PDB file of C-alpha atoms and ligand atoms in Angstrom:
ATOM      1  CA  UNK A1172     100.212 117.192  98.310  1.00 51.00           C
ATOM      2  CA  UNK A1173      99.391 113.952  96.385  1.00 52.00           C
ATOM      3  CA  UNK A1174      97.933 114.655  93.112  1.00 52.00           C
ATOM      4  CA  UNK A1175      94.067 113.433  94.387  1.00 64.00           C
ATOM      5  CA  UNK A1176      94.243 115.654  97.238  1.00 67.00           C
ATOM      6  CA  UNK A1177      91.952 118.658  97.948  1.00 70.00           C
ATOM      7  CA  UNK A1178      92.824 121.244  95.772  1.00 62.00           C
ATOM      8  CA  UNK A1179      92.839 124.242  98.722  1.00 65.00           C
ATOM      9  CA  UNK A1180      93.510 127.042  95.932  1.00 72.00           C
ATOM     10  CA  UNK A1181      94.067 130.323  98.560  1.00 83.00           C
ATOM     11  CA  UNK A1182      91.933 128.641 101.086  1.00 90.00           C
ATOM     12  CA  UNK A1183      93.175 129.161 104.528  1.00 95.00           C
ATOM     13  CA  UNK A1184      91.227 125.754 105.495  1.00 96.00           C
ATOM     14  CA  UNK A1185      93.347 122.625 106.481  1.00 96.00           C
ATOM     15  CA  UNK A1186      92.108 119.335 106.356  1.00 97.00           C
ATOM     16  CA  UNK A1187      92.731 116.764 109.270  1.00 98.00           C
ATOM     17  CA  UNK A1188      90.855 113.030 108.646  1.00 97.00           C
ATOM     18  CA  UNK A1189      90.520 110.759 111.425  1.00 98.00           C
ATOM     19  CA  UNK A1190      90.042 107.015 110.322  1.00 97.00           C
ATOM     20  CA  UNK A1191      91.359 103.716 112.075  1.00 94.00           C
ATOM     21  CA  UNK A1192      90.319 100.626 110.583  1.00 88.00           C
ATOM     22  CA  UNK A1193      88.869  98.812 113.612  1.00 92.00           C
ATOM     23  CA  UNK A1194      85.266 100.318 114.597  1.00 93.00           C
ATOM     24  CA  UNK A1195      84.630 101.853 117.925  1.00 94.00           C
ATOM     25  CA  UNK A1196      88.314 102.796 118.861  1.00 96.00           C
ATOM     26  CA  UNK A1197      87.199 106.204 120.025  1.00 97.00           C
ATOM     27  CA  UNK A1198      87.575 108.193 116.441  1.00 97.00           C
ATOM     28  CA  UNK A1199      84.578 110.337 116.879  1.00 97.00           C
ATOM     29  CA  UNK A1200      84.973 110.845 120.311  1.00 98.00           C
ATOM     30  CA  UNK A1201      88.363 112.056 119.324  1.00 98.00           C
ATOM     31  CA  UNK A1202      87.413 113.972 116.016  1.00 98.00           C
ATOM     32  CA  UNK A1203      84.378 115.925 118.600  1.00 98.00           C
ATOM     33  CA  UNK A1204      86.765 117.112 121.282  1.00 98.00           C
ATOM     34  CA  UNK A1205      89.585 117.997 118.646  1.00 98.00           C
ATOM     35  CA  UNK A1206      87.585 120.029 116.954  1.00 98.00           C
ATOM     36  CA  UNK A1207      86.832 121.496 120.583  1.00 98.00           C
ATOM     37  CA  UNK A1208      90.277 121.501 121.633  1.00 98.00           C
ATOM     38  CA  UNK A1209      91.048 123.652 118.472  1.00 98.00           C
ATOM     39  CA  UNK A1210      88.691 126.132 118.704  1.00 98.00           C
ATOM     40  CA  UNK A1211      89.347 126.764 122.259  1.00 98.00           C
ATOM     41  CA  UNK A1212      93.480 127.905 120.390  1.00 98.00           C
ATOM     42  CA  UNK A1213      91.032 130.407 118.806  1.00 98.00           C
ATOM     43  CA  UNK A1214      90.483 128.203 115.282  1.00 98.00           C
ATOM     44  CA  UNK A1215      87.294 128.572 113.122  1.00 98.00           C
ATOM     45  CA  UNK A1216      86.805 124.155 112.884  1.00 98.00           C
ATOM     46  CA  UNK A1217      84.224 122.526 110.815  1.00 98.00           C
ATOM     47  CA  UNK A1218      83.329 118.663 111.340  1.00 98.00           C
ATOM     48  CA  UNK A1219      82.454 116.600 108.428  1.00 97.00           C
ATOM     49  CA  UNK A1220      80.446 113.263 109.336  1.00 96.00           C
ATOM     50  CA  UNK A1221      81.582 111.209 106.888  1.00 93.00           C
ATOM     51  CA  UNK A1222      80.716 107.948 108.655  1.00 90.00           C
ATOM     52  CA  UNK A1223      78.059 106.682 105.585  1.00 83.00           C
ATOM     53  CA  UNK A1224      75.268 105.211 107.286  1.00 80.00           C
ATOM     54  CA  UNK A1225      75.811 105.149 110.941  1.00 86.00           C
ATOM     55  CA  UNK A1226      76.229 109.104 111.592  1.00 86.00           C
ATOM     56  CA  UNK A1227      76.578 109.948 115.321  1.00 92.00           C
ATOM     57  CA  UNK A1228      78.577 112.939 115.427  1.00 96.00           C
ATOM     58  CA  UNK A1229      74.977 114.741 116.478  1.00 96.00           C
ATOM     59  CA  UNK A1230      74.750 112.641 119.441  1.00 96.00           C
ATOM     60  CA  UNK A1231      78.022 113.949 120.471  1.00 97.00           C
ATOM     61  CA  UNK A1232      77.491 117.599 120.015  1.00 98.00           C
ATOM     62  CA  UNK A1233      74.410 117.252 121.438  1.00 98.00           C
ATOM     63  CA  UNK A1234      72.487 118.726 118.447  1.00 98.00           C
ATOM     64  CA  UNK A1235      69.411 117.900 116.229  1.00 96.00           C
ATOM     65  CA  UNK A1236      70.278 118.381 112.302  1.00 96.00           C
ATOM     66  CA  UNK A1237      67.721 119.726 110.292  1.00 96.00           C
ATOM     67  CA  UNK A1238      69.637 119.464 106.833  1.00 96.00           C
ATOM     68  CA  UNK A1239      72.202 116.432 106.617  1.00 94.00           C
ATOM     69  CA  UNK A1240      75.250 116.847 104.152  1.00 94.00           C
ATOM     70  CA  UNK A1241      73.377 114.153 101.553  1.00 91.00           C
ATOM     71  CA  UNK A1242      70.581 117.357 101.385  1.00 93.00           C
ATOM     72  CA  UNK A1243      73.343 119.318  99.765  1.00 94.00           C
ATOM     73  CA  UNK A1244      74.520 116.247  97.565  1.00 90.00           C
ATOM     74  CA  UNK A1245      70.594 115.670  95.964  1.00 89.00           C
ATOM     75  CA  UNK A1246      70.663 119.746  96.335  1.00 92.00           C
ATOM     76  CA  UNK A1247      67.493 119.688  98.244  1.00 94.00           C
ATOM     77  CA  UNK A1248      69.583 122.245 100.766  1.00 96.00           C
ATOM     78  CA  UNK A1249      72.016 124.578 100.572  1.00 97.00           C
ATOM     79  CA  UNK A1250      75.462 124.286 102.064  1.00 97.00           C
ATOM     80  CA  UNK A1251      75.065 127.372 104.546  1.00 97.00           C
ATOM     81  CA  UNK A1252      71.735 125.514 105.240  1.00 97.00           C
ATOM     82  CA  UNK A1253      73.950 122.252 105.895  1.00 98.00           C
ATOM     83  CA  UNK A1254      76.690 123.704 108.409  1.00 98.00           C
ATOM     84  CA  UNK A1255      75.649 124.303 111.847  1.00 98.00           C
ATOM     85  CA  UNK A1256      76.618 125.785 115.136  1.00 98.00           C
ATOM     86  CA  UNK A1257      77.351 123.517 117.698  1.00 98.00           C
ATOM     87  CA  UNK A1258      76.819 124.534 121.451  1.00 98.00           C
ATOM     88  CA  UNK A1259      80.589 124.626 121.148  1.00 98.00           C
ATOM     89  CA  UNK A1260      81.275 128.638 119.922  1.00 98.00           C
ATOM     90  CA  UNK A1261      83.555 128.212 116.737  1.00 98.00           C
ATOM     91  CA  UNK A1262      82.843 124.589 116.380  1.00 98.00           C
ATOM     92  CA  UNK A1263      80.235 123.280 113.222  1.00 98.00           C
ATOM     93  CA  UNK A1264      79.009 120.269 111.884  1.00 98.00           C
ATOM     94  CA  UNK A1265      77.911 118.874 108.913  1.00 98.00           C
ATOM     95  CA  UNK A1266      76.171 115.870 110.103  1.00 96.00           C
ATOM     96  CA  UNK A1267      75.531 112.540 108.737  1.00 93.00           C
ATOM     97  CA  UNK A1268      72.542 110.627 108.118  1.00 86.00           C
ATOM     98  CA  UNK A1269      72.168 107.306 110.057  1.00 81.00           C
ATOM     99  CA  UNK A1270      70.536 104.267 107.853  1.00 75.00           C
ATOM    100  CA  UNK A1271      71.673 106.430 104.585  1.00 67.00           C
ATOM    101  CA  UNK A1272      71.911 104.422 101.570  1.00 66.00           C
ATOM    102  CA  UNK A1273      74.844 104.920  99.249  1.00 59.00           C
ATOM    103  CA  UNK A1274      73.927 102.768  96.398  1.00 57.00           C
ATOM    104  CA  UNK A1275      71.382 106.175  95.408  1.00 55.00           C
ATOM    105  CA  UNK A1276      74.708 107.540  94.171  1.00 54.00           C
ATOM    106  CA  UNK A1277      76.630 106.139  91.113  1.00 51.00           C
ATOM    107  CA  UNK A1278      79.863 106.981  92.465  1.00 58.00           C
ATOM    108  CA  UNK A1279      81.501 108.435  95.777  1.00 65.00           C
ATOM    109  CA  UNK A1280      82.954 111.685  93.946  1.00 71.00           C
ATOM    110  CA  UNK A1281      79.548 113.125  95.023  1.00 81.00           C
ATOM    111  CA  UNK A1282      80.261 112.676  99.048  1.00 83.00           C
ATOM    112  CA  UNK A1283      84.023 114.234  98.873  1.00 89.00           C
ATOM    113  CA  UNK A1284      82.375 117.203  96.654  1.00 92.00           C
ATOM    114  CA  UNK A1285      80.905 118.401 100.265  1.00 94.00           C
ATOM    115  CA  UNK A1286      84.863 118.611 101.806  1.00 96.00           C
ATOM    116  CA  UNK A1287      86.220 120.557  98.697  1.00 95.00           C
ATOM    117  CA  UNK A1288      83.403 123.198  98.855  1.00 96.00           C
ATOM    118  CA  UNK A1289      83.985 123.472 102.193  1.00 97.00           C
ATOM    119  CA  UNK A1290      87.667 123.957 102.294  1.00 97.00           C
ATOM    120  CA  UNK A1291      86.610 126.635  98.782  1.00 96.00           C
ATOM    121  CA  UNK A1292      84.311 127.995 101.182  1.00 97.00           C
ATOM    122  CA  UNK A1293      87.668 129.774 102.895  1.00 97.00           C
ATOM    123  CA  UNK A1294      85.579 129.950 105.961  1.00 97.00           C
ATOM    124  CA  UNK A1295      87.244 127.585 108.441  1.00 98.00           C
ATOM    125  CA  UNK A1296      91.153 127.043 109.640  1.00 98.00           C
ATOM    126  CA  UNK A1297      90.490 123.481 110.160  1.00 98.00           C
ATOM    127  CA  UNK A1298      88.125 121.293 108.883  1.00 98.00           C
ATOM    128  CA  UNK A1299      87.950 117.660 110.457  1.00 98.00           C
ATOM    129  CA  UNK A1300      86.613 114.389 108.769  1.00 97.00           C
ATOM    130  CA  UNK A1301      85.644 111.328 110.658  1.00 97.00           C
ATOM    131  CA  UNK A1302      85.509 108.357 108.812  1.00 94.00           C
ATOM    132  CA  UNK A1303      83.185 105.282 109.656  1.00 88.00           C
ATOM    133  CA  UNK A1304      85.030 102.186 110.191  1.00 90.00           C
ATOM    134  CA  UNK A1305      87.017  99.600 107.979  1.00 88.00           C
ATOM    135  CA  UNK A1306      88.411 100.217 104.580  1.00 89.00           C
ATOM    136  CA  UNK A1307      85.714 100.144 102.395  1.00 87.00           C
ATOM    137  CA  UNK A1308      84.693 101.862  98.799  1.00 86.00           C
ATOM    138  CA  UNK A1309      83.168 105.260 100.898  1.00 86.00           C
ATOM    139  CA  UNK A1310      86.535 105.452 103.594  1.00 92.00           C
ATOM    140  CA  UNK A1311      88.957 104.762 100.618  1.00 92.00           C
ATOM    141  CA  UNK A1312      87.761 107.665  98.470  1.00 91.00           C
ATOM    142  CA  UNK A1313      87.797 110.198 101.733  1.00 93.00           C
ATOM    143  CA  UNK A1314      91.322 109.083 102.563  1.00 95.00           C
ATOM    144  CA  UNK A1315      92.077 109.693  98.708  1.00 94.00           C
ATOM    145  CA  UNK A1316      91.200 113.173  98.754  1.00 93.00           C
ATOM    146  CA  UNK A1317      93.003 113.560 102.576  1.00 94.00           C
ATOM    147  CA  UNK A1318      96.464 114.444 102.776  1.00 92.00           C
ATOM    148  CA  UNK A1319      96.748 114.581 106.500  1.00 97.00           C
ATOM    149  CA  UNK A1320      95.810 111.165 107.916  1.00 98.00           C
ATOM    150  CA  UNK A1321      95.487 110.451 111.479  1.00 98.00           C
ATOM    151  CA  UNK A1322      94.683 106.459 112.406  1.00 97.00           C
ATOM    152  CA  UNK A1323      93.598 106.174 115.784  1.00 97.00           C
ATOM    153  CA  UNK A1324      94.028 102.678 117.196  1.00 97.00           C
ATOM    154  CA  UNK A1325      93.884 100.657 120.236  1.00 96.00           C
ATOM    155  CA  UNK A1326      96.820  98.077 121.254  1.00 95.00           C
ATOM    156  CA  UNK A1327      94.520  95.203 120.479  1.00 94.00           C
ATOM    157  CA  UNK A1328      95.525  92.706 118.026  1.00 95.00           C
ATOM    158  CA  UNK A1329      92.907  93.158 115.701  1.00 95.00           C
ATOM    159  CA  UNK A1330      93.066  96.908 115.941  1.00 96.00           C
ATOM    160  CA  UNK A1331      96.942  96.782 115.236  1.00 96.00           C
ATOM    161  CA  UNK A1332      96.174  94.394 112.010  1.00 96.00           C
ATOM    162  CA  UNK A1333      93.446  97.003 110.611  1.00 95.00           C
ATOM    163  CA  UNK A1334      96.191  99.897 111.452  1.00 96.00           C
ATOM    164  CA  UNK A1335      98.768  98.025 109.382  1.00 96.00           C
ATOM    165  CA  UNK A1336      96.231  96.911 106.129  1.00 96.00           C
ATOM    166  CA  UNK A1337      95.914 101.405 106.043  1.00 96.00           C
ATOM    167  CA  UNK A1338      99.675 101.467 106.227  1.00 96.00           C
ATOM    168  CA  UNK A1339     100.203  99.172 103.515  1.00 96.00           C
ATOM    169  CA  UNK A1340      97.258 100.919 101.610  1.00 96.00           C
ATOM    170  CA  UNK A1341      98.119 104.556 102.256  1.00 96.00           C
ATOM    171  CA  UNK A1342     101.611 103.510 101.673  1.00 96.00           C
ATOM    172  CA  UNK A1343     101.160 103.284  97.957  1.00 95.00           C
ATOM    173  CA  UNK A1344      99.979 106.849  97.169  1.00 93.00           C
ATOM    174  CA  UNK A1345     101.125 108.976 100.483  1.00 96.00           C
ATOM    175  CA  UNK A1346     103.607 110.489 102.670  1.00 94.00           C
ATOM    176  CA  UNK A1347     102.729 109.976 105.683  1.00 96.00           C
ATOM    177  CA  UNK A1348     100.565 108.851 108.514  1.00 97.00           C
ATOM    178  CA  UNK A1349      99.861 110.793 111.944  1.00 97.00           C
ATOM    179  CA  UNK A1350      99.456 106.973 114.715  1.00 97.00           C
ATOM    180  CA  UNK A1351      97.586 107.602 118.054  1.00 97.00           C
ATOM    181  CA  UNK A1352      96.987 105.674 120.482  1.00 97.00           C
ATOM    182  CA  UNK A1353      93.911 105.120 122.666  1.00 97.00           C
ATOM    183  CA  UNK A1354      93.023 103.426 125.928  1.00 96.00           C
ATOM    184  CA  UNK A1355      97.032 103.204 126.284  1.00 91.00           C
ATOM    185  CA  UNK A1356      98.486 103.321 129.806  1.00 81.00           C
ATOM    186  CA  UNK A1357     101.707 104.713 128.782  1.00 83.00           C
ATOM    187  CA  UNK A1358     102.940 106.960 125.973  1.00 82.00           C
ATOM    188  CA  UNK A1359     105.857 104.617 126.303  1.00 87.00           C
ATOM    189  CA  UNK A1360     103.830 101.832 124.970  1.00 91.00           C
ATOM    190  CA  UNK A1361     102.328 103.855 121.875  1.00 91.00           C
ATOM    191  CA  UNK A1362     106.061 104.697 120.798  1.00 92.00           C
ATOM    192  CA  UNK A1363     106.976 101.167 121.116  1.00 95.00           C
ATOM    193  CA  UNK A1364     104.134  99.171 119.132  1.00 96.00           C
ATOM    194  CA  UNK A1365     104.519 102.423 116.705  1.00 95.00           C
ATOM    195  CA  UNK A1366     108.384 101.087 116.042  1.00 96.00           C
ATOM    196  CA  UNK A1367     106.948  97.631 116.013  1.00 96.00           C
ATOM    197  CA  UNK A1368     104.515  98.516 112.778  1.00 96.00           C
ATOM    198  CA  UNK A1369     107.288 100.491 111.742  1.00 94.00           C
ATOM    199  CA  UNK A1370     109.998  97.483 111.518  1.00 95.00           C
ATOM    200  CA  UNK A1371     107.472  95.675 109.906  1.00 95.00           C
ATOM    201  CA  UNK A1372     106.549  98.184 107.220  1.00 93.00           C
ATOM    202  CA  UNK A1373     110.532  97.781 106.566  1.00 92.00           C
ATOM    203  CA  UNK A1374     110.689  94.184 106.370  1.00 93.00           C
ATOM    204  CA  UNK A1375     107.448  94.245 103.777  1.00 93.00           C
ATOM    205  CA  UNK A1376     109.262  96.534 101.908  1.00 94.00           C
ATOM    206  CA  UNK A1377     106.335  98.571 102.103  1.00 90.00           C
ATOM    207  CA  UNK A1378     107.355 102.660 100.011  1.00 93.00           C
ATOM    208  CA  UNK A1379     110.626 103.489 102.162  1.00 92.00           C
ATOM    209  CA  UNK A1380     109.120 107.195 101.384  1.00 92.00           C
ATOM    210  CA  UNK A1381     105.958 106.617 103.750  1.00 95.00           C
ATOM    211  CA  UNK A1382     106.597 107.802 107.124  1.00 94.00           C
ATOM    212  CA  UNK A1383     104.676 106.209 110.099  1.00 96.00           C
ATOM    213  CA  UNK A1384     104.218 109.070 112.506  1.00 96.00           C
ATOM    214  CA  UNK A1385     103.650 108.572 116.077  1.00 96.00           C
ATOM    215  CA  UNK A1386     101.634 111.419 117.716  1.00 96.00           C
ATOM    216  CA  UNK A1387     100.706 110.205 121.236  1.00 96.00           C
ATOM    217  CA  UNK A1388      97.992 108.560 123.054  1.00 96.00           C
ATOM    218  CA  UNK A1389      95.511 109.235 125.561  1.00 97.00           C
ATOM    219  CA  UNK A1390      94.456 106.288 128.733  1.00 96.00           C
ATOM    220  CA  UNK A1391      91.757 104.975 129.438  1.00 96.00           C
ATOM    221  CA  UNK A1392      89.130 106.544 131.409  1.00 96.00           C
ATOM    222  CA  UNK A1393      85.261 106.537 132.624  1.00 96.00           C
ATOM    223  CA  UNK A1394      85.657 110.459 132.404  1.00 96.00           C
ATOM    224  CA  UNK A1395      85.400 109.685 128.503  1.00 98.00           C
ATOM    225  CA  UNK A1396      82.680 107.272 128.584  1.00 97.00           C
ATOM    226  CA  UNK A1397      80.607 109.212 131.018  1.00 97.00           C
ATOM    227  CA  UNK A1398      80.649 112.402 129.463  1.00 98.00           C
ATOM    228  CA  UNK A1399      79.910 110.836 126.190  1.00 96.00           C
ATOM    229  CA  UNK A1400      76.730 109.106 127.189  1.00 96.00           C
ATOM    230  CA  UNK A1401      76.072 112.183 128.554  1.00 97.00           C
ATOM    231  CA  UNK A1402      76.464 113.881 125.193  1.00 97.00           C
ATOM    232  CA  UNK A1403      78.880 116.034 126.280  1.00 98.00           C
ATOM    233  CA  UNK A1404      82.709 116.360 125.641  1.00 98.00           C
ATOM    234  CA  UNK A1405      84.953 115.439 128.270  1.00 98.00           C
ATOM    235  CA  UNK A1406      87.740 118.458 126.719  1.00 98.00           C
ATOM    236  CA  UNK A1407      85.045 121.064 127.458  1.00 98.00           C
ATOM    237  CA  UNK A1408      84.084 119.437 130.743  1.00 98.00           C
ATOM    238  CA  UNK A1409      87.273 118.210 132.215  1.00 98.00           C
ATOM    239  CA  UNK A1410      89.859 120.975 130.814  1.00 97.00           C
ATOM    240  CA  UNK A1411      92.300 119.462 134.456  1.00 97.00           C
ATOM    241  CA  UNK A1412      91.836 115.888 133.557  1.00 97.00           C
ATOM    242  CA  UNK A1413      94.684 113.695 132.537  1.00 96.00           C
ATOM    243  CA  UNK A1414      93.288 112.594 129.387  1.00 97.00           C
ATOM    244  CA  UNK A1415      92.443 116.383 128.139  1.00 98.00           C
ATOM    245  CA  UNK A1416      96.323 117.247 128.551  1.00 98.00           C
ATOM    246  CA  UNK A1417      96.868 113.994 126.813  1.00 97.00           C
ATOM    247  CA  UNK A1418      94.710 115.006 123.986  1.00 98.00           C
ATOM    248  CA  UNK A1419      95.728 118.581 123.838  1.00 98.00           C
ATOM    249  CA  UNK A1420      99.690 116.945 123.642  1.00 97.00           C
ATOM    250  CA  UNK A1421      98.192 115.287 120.467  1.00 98.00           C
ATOM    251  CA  UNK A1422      97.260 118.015 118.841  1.00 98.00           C
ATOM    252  CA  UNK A1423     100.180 119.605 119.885  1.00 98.00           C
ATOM    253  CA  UNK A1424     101.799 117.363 117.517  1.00 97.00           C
ATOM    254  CA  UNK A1425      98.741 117.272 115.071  1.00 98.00           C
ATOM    255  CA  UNK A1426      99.243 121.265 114.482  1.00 97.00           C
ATOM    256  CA  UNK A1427     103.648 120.293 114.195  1.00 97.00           C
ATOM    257  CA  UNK A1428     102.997 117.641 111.937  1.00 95.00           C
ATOM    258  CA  UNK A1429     100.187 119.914 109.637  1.00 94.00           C
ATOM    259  CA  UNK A1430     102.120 123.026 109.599  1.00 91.00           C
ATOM    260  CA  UNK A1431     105.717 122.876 110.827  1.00 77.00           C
ATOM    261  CA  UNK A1432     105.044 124.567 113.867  1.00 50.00           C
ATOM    262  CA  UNK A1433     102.180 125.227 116.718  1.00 49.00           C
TER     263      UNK A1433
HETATM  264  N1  LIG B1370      89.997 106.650 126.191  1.00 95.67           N
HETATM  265  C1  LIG B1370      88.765 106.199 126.422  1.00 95.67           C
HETATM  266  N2  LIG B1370      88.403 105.756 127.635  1.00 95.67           N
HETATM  267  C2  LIG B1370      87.164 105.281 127.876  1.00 95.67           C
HETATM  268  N3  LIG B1370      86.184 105.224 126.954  1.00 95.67           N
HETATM  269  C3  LIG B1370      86.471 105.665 125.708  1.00 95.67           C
HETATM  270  C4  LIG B1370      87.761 106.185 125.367  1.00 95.67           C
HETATM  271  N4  LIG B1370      87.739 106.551 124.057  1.00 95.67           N
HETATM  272  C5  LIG B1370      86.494 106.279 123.592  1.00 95.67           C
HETATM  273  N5  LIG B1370      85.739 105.734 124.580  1.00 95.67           N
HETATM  274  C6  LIG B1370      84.341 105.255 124.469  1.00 95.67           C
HETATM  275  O1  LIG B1370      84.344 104.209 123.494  1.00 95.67           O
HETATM  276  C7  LIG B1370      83.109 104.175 122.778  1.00 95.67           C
HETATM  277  C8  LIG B1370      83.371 104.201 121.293  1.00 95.67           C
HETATM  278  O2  LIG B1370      83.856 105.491 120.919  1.00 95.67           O
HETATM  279  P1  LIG B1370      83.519 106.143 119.500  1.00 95.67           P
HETATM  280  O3  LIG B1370      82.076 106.023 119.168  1.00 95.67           O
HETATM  281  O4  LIG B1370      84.121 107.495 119.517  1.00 95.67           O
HETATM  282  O5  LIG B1370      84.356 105.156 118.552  1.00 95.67           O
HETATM  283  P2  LIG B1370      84.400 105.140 116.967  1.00 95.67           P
HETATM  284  O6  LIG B1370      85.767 104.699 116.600  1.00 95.67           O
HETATM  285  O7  LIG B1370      83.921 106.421 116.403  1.00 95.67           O
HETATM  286  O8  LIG B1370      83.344 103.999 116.638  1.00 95.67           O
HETATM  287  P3  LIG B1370      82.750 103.626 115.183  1.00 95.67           P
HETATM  288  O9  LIG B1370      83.822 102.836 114.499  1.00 95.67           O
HETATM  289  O10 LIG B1370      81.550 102.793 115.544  1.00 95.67           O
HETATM  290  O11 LIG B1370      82.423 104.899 114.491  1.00 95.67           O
HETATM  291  C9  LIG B1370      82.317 105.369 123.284  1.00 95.67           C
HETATM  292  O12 LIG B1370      81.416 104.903 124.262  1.00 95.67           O
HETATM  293  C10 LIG B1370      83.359 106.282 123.922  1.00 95.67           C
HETATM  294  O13 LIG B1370      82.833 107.081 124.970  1.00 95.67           O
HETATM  295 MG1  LIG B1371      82.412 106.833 114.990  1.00 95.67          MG
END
């Protein structure tokens, strides 16, 4: 663990943060159904949305938050009051607050507060974060505190420059980093481009001690937009579908990578 990382003490709680650097590459989408997928292996999974300012995690569960996790930072709520049941059994949130202001804060120690008394809370087996987009001040200090990183990314460009600005950052202070694709036709493809960022990282002499992990990917499909307009998770809908085994084969590798073993 690196030194800024979640103390877990004897909690039983692992963390698992989702982040990619380009916006709207399907991170909550993925962190909602994960946290599905997991609790459907019979895991207690709390979701943290740690997207500052443009919270949407409710729209995906489906669910109308009556205490937001900055009610438990300006203590106006209690953190039982905070944590709610999803219509997902085993699966909670701690929603976010859209149009949130930061700047009411004098420094981000108070937002990762909420993840370590969550993990103390030695309540949940897995406890997901999804960050908001881009690398700035709020996703920096989550990632700080996060010692299992997974970047989701498309095979765009832009998407693949973002991924590689975390490696170089995440590089500096951390073993490793869990790479998934999405809206990728092939797994083929994923393992490729993952090699490609990985020469690179090689010939930037970026820490020879940071491992680039590749973890999978999961296609394309309307399954995935549909059911999320529809505020509904295709994983939970569409257990048959192609891109449900493709995400369960993720965490497959998630739950190898986190703990040695399924
Ligand atoms: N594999 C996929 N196939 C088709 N549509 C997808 C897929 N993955 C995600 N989407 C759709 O892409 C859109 C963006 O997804 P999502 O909001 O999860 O991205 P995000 O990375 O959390 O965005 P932001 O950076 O704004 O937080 C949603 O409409 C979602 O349904
Ligand atoms: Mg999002």
């Amino acid at each position: 663990m690196t030194k800024e990382g979640v103390q877990y003490g004897s909690s039983k709680s692992k963390l698992l943060t989702i982040t990619s650097g380009k916006g709207g590459v399907g991170k909550s989408t993925f962190t909602a159904n994960i946290a599905y997928l997991l609790s459907k292996r019979g895991y207690k999974v709390a979701v943290i949305d740690a997207d500052i300012g443009l919270a949407n995690m409710q729209v995906l569960f489906n669910v109308r938050p009556v205490h937001t996790i900055f009610d438990y930072i300006e203590a106006k709520a209690e953190l039982s009051d905070v944590i709610m049941q999803t219509p997902y059994y085993n699966v909670y949130l701690l929603a976010g607050k859209s149009g949130y202001s930061y700047a009411n804060h004098s420094n981000s120690f108070v937002l990762t507060r909420v993840v370590s008394d969550v993990v103390a809370l030695n309540e949940f087996d897995y406890v997901l974060i999804d960050t908001g987009a881009g690398l700035n001040d709020y996703v920096k200090e989550f990632l700080k505190i996060s010692d299992n990183i997974l970047a989701l990314t498309t095979t765009d460009p832009s998407a693949l420059t973002d991924v590689y600005a975390l490696m170089k950052m995440l590089s500096k202070d951390k073993n490793s980093l869990m790479l998934c694709f999405n809206h990728t036709k092939t797994a083929k493809i994923g393992f490729s481009i993952a090699k490609s960022l990985e020469n690179l990282a090689k010939k930037n002499r970026l820490n020879t001690n940071f491992m680039l992990e590749y973890i999978g990917n999961v296609s394309s499909s309307s399954t995935i937009s549909t059911t999320g307009r529809l505020r509904k998770l295709f994983a939970y809908e569409f257990e048959n579908e192609t891109v449900t085994t493709e995400l369960e084969m993720v965490i497959d590798e998630v739950l190898k990578k986190m703990n040695g073993g399924l």
